[in-house]
Coordinates of C-alpha atoms and ligand atoms in Angstrom, one line a residue:
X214 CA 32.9 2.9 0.3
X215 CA 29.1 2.6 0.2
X216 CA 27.0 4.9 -0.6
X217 CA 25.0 6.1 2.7
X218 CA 21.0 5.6 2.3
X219 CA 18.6 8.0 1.8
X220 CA 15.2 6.4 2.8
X221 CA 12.4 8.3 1.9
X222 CA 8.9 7.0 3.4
X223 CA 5.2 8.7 4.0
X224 CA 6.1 8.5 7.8
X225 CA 9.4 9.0 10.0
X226 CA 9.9 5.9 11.6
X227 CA 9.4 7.3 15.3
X228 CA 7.0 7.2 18.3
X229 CA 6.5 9.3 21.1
X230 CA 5.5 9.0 24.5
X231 CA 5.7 10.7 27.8
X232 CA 9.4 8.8 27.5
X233 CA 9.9 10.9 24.5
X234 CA 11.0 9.9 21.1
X235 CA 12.2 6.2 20.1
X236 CA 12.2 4.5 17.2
X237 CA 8.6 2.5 15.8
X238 CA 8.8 -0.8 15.8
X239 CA 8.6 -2.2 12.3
X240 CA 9.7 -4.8 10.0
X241 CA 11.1 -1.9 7.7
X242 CA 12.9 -0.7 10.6
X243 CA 14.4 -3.4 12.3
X244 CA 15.9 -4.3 8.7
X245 CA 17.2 -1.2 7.9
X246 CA 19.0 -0.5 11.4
X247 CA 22.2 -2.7 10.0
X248 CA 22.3 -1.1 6.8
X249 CA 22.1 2.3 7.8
X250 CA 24.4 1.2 10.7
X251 CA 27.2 0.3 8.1
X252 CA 26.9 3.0 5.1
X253 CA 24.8 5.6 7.0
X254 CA 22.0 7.1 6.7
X255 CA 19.2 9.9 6.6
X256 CA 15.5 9.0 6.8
X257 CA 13.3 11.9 5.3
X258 CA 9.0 11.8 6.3
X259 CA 6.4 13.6 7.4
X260 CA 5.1 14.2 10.8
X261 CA 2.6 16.2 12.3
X262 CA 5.1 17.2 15.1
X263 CA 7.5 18.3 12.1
X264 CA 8.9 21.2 14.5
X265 CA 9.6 19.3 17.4
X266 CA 11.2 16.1 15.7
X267 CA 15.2 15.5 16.6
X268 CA 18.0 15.4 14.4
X269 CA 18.6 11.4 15.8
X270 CA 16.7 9.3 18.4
X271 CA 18.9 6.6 20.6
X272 CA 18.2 2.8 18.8
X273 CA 18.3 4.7 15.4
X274 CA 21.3 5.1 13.5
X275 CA 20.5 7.5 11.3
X276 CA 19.6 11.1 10.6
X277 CA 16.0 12.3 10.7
X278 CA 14.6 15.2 8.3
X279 CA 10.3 15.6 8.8
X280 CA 8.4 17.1 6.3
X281 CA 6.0 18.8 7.5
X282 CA 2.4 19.3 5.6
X283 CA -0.6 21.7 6.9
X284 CA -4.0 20.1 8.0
X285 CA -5.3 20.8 4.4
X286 CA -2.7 19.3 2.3
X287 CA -2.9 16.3 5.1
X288 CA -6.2 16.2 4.0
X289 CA -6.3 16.2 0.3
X290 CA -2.7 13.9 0.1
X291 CA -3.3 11.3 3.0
X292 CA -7.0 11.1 3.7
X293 CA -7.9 11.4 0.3
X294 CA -5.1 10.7 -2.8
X295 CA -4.0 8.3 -0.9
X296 CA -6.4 6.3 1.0
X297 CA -9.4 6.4 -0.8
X298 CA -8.0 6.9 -4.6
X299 CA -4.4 5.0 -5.1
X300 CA -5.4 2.4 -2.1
X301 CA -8.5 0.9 -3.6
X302 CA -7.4 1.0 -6.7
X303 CA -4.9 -0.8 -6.3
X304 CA -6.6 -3.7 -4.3
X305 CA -9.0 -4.2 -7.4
X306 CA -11.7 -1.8 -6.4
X307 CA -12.7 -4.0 -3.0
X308 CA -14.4 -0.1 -2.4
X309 CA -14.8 2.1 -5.5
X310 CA -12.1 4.7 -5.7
X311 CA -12.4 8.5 -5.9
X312 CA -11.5 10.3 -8.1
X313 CA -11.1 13.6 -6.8
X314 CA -9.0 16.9 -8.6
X315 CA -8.2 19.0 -5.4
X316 CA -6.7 16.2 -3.9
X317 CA -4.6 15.7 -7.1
X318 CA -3.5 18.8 -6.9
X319 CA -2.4 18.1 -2.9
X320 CA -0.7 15.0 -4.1
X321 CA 1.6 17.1 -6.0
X322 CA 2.1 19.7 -3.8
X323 CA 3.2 17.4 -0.8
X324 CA 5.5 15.7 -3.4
X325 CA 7.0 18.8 -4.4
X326 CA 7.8 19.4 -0.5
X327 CA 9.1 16.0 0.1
X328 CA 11.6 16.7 -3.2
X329 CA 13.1 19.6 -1.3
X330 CA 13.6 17.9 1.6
X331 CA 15.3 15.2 -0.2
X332 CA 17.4 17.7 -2.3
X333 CA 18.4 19.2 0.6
X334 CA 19.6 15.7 2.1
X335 CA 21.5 14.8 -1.1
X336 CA 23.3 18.0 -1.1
X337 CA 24.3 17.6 2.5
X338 CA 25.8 14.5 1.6
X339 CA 29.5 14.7 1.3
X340 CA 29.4 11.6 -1.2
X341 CA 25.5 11.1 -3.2
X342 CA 23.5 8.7 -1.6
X343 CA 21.3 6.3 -2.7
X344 CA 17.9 7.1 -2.4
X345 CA 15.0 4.6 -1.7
X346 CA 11.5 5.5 -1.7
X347 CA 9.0 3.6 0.0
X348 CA 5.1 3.1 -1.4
X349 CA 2.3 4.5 -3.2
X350 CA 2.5 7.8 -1.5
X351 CA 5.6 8.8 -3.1
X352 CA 5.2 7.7 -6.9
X353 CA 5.7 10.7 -8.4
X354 CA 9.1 11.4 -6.5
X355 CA 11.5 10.0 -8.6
X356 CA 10.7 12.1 -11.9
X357 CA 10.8 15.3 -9.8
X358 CA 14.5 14.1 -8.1
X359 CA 15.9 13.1 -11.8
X360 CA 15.1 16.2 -13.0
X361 CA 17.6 17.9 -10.5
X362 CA 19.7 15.0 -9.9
X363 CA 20.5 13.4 -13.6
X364 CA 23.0 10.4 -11.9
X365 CA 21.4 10.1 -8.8
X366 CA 20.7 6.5 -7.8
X367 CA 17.1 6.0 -7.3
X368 CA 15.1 3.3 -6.1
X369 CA 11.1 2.6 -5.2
X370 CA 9.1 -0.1 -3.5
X371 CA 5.9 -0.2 -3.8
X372 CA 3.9 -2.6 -0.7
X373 CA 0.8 -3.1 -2.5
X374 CA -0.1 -5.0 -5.5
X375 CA 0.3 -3.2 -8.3
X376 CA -3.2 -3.2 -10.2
X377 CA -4.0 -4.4 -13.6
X378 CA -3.5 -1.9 -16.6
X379 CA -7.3 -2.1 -17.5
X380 CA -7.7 -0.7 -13.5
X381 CA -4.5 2.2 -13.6
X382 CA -5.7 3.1 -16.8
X383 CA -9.3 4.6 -15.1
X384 CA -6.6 7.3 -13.0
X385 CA -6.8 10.3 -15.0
X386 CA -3.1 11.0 -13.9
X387 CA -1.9 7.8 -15.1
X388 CA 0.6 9.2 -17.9
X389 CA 2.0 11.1 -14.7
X390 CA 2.2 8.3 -12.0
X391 CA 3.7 6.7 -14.3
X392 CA 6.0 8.4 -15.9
X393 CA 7.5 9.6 -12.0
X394 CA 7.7 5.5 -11.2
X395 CA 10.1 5.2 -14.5
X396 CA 12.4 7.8 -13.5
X397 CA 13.6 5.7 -11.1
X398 CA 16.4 2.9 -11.6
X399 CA 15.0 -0.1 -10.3
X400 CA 11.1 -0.3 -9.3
X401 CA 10.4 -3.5 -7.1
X402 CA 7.4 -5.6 -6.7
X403 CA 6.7 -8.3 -4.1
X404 CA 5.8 -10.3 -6.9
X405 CA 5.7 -11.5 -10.7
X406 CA 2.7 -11.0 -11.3
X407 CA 2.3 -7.3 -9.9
X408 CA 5.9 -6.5 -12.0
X409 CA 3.8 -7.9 -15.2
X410 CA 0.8 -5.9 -14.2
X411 CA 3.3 -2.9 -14.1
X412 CA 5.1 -3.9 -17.7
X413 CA 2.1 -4.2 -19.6
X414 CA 0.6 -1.2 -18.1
X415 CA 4.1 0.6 -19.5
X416 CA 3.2 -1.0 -22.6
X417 CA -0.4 0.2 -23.0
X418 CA 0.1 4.4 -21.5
X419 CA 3.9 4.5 -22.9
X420 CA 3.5 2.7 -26.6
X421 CA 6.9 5.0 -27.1
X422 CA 9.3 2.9 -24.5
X423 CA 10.7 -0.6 -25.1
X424 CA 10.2 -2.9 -22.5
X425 CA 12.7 -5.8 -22.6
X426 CA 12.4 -8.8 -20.5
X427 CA 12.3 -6.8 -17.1
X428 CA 13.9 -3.7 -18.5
X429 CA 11.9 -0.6 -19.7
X430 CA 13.8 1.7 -22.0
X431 CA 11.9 5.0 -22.2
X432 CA 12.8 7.4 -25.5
X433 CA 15.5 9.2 -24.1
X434 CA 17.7 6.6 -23.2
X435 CA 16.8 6.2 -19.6
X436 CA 16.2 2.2 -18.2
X437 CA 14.2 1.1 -15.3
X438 CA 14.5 -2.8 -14.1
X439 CA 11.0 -3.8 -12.8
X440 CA 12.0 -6.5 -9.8
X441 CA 10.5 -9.0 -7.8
X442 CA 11.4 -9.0 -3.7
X443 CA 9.0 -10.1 -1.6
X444 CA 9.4 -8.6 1.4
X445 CA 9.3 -10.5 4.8
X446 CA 10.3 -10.4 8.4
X447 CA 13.1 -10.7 10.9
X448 CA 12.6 -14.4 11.3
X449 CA 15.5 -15.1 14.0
X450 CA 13.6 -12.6 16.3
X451 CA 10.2 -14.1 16.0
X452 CA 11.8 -17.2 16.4
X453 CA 13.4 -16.2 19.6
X454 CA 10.1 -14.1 20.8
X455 CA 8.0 -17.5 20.3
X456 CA 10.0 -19.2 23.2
X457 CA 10.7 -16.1 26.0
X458 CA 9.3 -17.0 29.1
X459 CA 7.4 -14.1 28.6
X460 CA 5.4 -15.7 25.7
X461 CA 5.3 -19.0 27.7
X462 CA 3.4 -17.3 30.2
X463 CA 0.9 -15.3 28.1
X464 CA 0.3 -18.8 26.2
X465 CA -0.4 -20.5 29.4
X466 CA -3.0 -17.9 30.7
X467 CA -4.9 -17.9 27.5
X468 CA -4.7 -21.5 27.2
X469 CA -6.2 -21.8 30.7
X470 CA -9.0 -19.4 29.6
X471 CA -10.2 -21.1 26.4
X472 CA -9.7 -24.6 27.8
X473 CA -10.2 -27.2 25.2
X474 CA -11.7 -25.5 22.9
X475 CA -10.0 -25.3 19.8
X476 CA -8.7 -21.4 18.6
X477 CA -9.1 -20.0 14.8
X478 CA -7.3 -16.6 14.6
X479 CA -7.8 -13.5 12.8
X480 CA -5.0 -11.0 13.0
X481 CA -5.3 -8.0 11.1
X482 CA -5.3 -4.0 10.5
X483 CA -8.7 -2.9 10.8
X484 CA -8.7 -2.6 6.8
X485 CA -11.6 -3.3 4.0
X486 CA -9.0 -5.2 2.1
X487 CA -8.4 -7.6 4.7
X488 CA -11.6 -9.8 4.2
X489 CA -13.0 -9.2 7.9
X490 CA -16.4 -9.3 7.3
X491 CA -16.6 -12.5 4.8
X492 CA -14.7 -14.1 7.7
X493 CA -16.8 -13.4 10.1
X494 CA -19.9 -14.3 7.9
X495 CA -17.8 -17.7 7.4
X496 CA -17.6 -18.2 11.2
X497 CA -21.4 -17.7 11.6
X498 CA -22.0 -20.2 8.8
X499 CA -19.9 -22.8 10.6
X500 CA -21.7 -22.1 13.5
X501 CA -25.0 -22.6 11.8
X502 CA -24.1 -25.7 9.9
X503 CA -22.4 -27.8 12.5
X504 CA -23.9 -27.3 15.6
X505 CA -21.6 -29.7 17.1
X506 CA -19.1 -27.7 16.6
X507 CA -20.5 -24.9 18.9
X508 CA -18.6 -24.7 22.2
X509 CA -16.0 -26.4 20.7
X510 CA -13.8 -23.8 18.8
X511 CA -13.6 -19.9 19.7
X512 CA -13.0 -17.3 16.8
X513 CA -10.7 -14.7 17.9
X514 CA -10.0 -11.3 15.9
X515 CA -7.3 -8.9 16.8
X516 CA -8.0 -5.7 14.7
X517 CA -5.2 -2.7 14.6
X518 CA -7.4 0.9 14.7
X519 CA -6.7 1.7 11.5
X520 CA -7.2 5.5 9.2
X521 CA -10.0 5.6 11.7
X522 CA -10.4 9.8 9.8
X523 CA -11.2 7.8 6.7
X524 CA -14.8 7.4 6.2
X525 CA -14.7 3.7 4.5
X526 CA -13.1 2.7 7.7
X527 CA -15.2 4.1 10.2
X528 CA -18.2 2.5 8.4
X529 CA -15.8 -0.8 8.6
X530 CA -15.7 -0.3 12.2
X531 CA -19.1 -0.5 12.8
X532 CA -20.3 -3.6 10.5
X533 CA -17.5 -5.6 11.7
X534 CA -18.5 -4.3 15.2
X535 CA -22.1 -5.4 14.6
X536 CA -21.3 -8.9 13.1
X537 CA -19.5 -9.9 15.8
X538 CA -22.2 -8.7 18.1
X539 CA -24.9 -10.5 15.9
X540 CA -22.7 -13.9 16.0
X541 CA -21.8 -13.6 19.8
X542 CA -25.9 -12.9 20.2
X543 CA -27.1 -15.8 18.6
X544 CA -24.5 -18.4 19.4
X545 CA -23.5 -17.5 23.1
X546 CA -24.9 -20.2 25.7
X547 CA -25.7 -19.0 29.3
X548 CA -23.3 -18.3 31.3
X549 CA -20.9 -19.6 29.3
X550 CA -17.6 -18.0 27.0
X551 CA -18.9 -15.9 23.8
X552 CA -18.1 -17.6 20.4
X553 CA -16.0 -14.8 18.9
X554 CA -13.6 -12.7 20.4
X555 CA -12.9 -9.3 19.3
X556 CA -10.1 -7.1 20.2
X557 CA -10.1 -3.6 18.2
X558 CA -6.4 -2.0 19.6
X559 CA -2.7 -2.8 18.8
X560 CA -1.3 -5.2 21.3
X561 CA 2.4 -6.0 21.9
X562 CA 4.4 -8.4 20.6
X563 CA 4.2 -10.8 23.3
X564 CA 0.9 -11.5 23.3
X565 CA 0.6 -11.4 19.0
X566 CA 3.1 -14.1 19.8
X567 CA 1.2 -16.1 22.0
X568 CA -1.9 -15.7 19.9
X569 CA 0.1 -17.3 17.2
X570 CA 1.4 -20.1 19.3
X571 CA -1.9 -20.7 20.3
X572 CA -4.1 -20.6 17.3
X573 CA -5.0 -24.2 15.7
X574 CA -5.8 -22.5 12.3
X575 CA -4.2 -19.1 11.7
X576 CA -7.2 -17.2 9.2
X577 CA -5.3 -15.1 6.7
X578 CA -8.4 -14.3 4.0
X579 CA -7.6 -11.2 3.1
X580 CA -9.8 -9.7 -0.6
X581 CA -6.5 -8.4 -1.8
X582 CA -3.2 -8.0 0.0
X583 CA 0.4 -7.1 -1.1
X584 CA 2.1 -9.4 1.0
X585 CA 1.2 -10.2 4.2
X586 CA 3.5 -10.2 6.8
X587 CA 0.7 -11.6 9.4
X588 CA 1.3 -15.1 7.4
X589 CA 4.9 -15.0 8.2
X590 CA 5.3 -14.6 11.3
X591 CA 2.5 -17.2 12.2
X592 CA 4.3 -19.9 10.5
X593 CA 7.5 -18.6 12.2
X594 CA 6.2 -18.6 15.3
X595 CA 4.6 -22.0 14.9
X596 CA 8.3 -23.6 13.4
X597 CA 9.6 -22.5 16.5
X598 CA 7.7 -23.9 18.9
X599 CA 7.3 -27.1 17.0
X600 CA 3.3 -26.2 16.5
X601 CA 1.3 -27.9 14.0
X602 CA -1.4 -25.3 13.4
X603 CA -2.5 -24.7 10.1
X604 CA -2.7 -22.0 7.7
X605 CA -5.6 -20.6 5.9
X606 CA -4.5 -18.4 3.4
X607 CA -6.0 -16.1 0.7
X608 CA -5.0 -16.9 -3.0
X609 CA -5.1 -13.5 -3.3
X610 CA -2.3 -12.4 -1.2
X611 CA 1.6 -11.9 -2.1
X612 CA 2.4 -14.2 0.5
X613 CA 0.1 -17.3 -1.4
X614 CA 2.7 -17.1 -4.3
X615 CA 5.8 -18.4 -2.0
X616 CA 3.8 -21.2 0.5
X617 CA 1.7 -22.6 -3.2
X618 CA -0.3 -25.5 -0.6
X619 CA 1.2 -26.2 2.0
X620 CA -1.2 -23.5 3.2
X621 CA -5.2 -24.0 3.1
X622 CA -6.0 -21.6 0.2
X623 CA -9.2 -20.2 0.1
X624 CA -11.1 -17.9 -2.0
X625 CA -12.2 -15.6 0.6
X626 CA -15.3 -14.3 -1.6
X627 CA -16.8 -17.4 -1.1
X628 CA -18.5 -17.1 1.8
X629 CA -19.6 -20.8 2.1
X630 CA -16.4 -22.0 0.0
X631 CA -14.6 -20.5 2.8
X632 CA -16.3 -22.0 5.7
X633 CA -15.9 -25.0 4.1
X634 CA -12.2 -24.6 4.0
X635 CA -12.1 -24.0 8.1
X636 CA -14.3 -27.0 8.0
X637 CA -11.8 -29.0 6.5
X638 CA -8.7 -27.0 8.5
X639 CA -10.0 -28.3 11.8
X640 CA -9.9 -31.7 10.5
X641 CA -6.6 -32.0 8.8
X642 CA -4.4 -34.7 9.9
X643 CA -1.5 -33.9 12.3
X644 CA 1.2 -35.2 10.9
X645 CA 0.1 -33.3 7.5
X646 CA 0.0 -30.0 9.5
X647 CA 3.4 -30.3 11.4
X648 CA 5.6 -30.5 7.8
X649 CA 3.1 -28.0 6.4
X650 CA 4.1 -26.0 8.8
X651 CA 8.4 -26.5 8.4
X652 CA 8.4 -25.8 4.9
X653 CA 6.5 -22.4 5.0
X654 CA 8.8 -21.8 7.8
X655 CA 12.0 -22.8 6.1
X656 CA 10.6 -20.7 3.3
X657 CA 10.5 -17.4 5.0
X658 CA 13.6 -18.2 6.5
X659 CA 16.0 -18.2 3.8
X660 CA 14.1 -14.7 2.4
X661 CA 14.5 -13.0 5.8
X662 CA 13.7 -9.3 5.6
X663 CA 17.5 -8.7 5.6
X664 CA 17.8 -10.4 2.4
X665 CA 15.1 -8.3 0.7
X666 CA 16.7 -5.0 1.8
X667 CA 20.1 -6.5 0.3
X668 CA 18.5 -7.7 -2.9
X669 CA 16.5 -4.3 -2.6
X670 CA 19.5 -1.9 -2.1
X671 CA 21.6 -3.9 -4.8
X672 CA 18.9 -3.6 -7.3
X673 CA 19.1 0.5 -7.1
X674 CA 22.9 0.0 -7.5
X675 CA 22.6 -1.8 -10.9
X676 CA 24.9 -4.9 -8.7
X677 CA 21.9 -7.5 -9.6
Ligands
ADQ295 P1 -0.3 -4.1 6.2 O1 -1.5 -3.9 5.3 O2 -0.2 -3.3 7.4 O3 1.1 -3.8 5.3 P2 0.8 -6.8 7.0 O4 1.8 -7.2 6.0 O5 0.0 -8.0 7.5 O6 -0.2 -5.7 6.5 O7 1.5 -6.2 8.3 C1 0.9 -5.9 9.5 C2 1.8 -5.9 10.6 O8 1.1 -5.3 11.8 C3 2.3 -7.2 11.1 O9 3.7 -7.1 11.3 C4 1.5 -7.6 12.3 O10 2.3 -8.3 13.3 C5 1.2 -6.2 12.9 N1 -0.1 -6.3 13.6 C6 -1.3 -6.7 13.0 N2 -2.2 -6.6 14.0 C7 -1.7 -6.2 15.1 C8 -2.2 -5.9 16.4 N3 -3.4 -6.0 16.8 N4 -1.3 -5.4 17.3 C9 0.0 -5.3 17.0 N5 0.5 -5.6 15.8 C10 -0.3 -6.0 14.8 C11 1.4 -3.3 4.0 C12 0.7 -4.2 2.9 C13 1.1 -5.6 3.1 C14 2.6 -5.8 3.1 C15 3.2 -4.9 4.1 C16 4.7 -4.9 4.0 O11 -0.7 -4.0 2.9 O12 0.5 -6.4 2.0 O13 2.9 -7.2 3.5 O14 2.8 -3.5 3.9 O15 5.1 -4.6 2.7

């Protein structure tokens, strides 16, 4: 039998409404729900409503244990560790991190709360689990579990780059980060080059342990196989979301809105990394230079609220707000349709899909990125409808390491580089964009999200 799966993530995968609770939607989720439907399964986070979470929710098959953290900890762990120290450090100091010992000191303590839970989970468990933990919030987990749990099966993903070894080295705790990562069986990266980051920085804080091809061997015997899975998406659902009537619809009353006017999309979590601003400064610049271009595309930029208690963000809010206010000012004719639209709230699925059908050049410029799921799902969306629009990716993304060019890639620090790129998106020939836009597609296809939880999952077993 398998073993069941003990996923262990910052958040509990839930929402609640006036309805009640019900599962998020999520890539991570939607993956997970046949796994855990198969071996079973307990998902152990924190939420603020720790009390009054259920054991189970209907649409989730598995069991739910919230951890639950006091305002202060929140503070020092979430708002600080975590979003303004490990975050930008890990997208190559687009903000400068802080550095900050209180919330060190929180970091631990919420780990040390999140190991009980998850001890308490294991010993539940009529047969041991395998344990997963998701992301940069949790990295010193595994060394705490090992040292109660010798043989227990443990795995990590981390969904950002992994920085490089001259960056982690600045973390005064990077001996312990470290050190909890390689307590873990099998640490996975979305890609190559974030794994080598990850061996040499081994390498450099741990001259002790032997790392072997993909294999570190720490002093005591213990091994950890640093992997490569890039995550992705549930690609038959997009698919099938692309061509609902639904979609059809929304598509047909935006289309009737922005008339001929060709579409450049931004979609996007309201986050620093994502290269907002240079893309707006781009858009301006186009605007500028080509003048008989104005009236003839529309800029439109769908931005998640995003750790809106973060202070780096707020400020975010506020330029990007501006810029688009600035670029709408000078470039807006009377009484006719603003150059740039901006839409600052999460909207649902059908209308990201329609957005995607719609858009002639999808703008994914982000500084630094992980992955990228917004790339993804464009192209997916795009396949599915037979679209030809074009992608405009950042080399500086997971996701640019598995389309190489049959996506536009930009350097999005190049402000007038980058406009140059749109420039030359617009213009691309059609019959270059439509098989472009098949191969990315076929791409994410064959590595579904399924097939990274498999790869993932048999990775932490030692199968592969
Ligand atoms: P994110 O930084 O959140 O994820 P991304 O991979 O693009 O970035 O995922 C964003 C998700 O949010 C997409 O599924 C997208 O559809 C959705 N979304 C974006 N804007 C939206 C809107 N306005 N309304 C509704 N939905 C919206 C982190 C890492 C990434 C990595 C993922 C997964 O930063 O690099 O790809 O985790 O590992």
């Amino acid at each position: 039998m398998d073993a069941p799966l003990l996923i262990v993530a910052n958040r509990l995968p839930l929402v609640r409404d006036a309805a009640g609770w019900r599962p998020a939607s999520g890539g991570l989720v939607t993956a997970l729900t046949p796994v855990v439907a198969r071996v079973g399964g307990t998902w152990v986070g924190w939420d603020e409503d720790a009390a009054g979470v259920p054991d189970r929710v209907e649409g989730l098959d598995c069991d739910l244990r919230a951890v639950a953290l006091e305002p202060g900890l929140v503070d020092g762990f979430y708002h600080g560790f975590t979003n303004r120290t490990l975050w930008p450090l890990f997208h190559d100091l687009v903000v400068q991190p802080v550095i900050d010992r209180a919330w060190w000191r929180s970091y631990e303590t919420v780990t040390r709360r999140f190991a009980d839970a998850v001890a308490a989970a294991v010993e539940a468990s009529p047969v041991p689990p395998t344990v997963w933990i998701q992301d940069y919030h949790l990295l010193l987990l595994p060394r705490l579990l090992r040292e109660r749990f010798p043989n227990l099966r443990i795995g990590v993903f981390l969904h950002t780059p992994f920085p490089a070894p001259e960056l982690f080295a600045r973390l005064p705790w990077r001996d312990a980060l470290l050190g909890g990562m390689l307590a873990a069986d099998a640490v996975g990266f979305h890609t190559a080059p974030y794994r080598d980051n990850f061996l040499r920085t081994v390498n450099r804080v741990f001259p002790d342990a032997t790392v072997m091809a993909d294999e570190v061997h720490a002093p005591d015997g213990h091994r950890t196989r640093a992997t490569v899975h890039p995550i992705s998406i549930d690609t038959a659902a997009f698919a099938a979301l692309a061509t609902e009537p639904a979609t059809d619809a929304a598509v047909a009353e935006l289309r009737a809105h922005f008339g001929d006017r060709r579409v450049l999309l931004g979609v996007d979590r309201l986050d620093y990394t994502k290269g907002i601003r240079h893309r707006l400064q781009a858009i301006e610049l186009l605007l500028e230079r080509r003048p008989d271009l104005r009236g003839r595309f529309v800029f439109v930029q769908v931005a998640v609220p995003s750790r809106d208690d973060v202070e780096e963000y707020r400020r975010l809010r506020t330029q990007v707000e501006t810029e688009v206010g600035r670029i709408n000012g000078r470039f807006t004719e009377p009484g006719r349709d603003v150059p740039v639209h901006y839409l600052h709230r999460n909207v649902d699925r059908t209308t990201l899909a329609a957005h995607y059908r719609l858009a002639d050049v999808m703008c994914v410029t982000p500084l630094k990125d992980g992955m990228n799921l917004v790339a993804k799902e464009f192209v997916t969306v795009q396949d599915a409808t037979d679209g030809d629009g074009v992608l405009l990716l950042s080399e500086f993304c997971g996701t640019a390491q598995e389309f190489g060019h049959d996506a536009v890639r930009c350097n999005p620090f190049d402000v007038e580089g980058l406009a140059a790129r749109m420039e030359g998106a617009l213009e691309l020939a059609p019959e270059d964009r439509r098989g472009r836009i098949a191969r990315m597609a076929a791409t994410v296809r064959d590595h579904d999200v399924f097939r990274w939880v498999d790869e993932e999952l048999a990775a932490i077993g030692g199968d592969a």
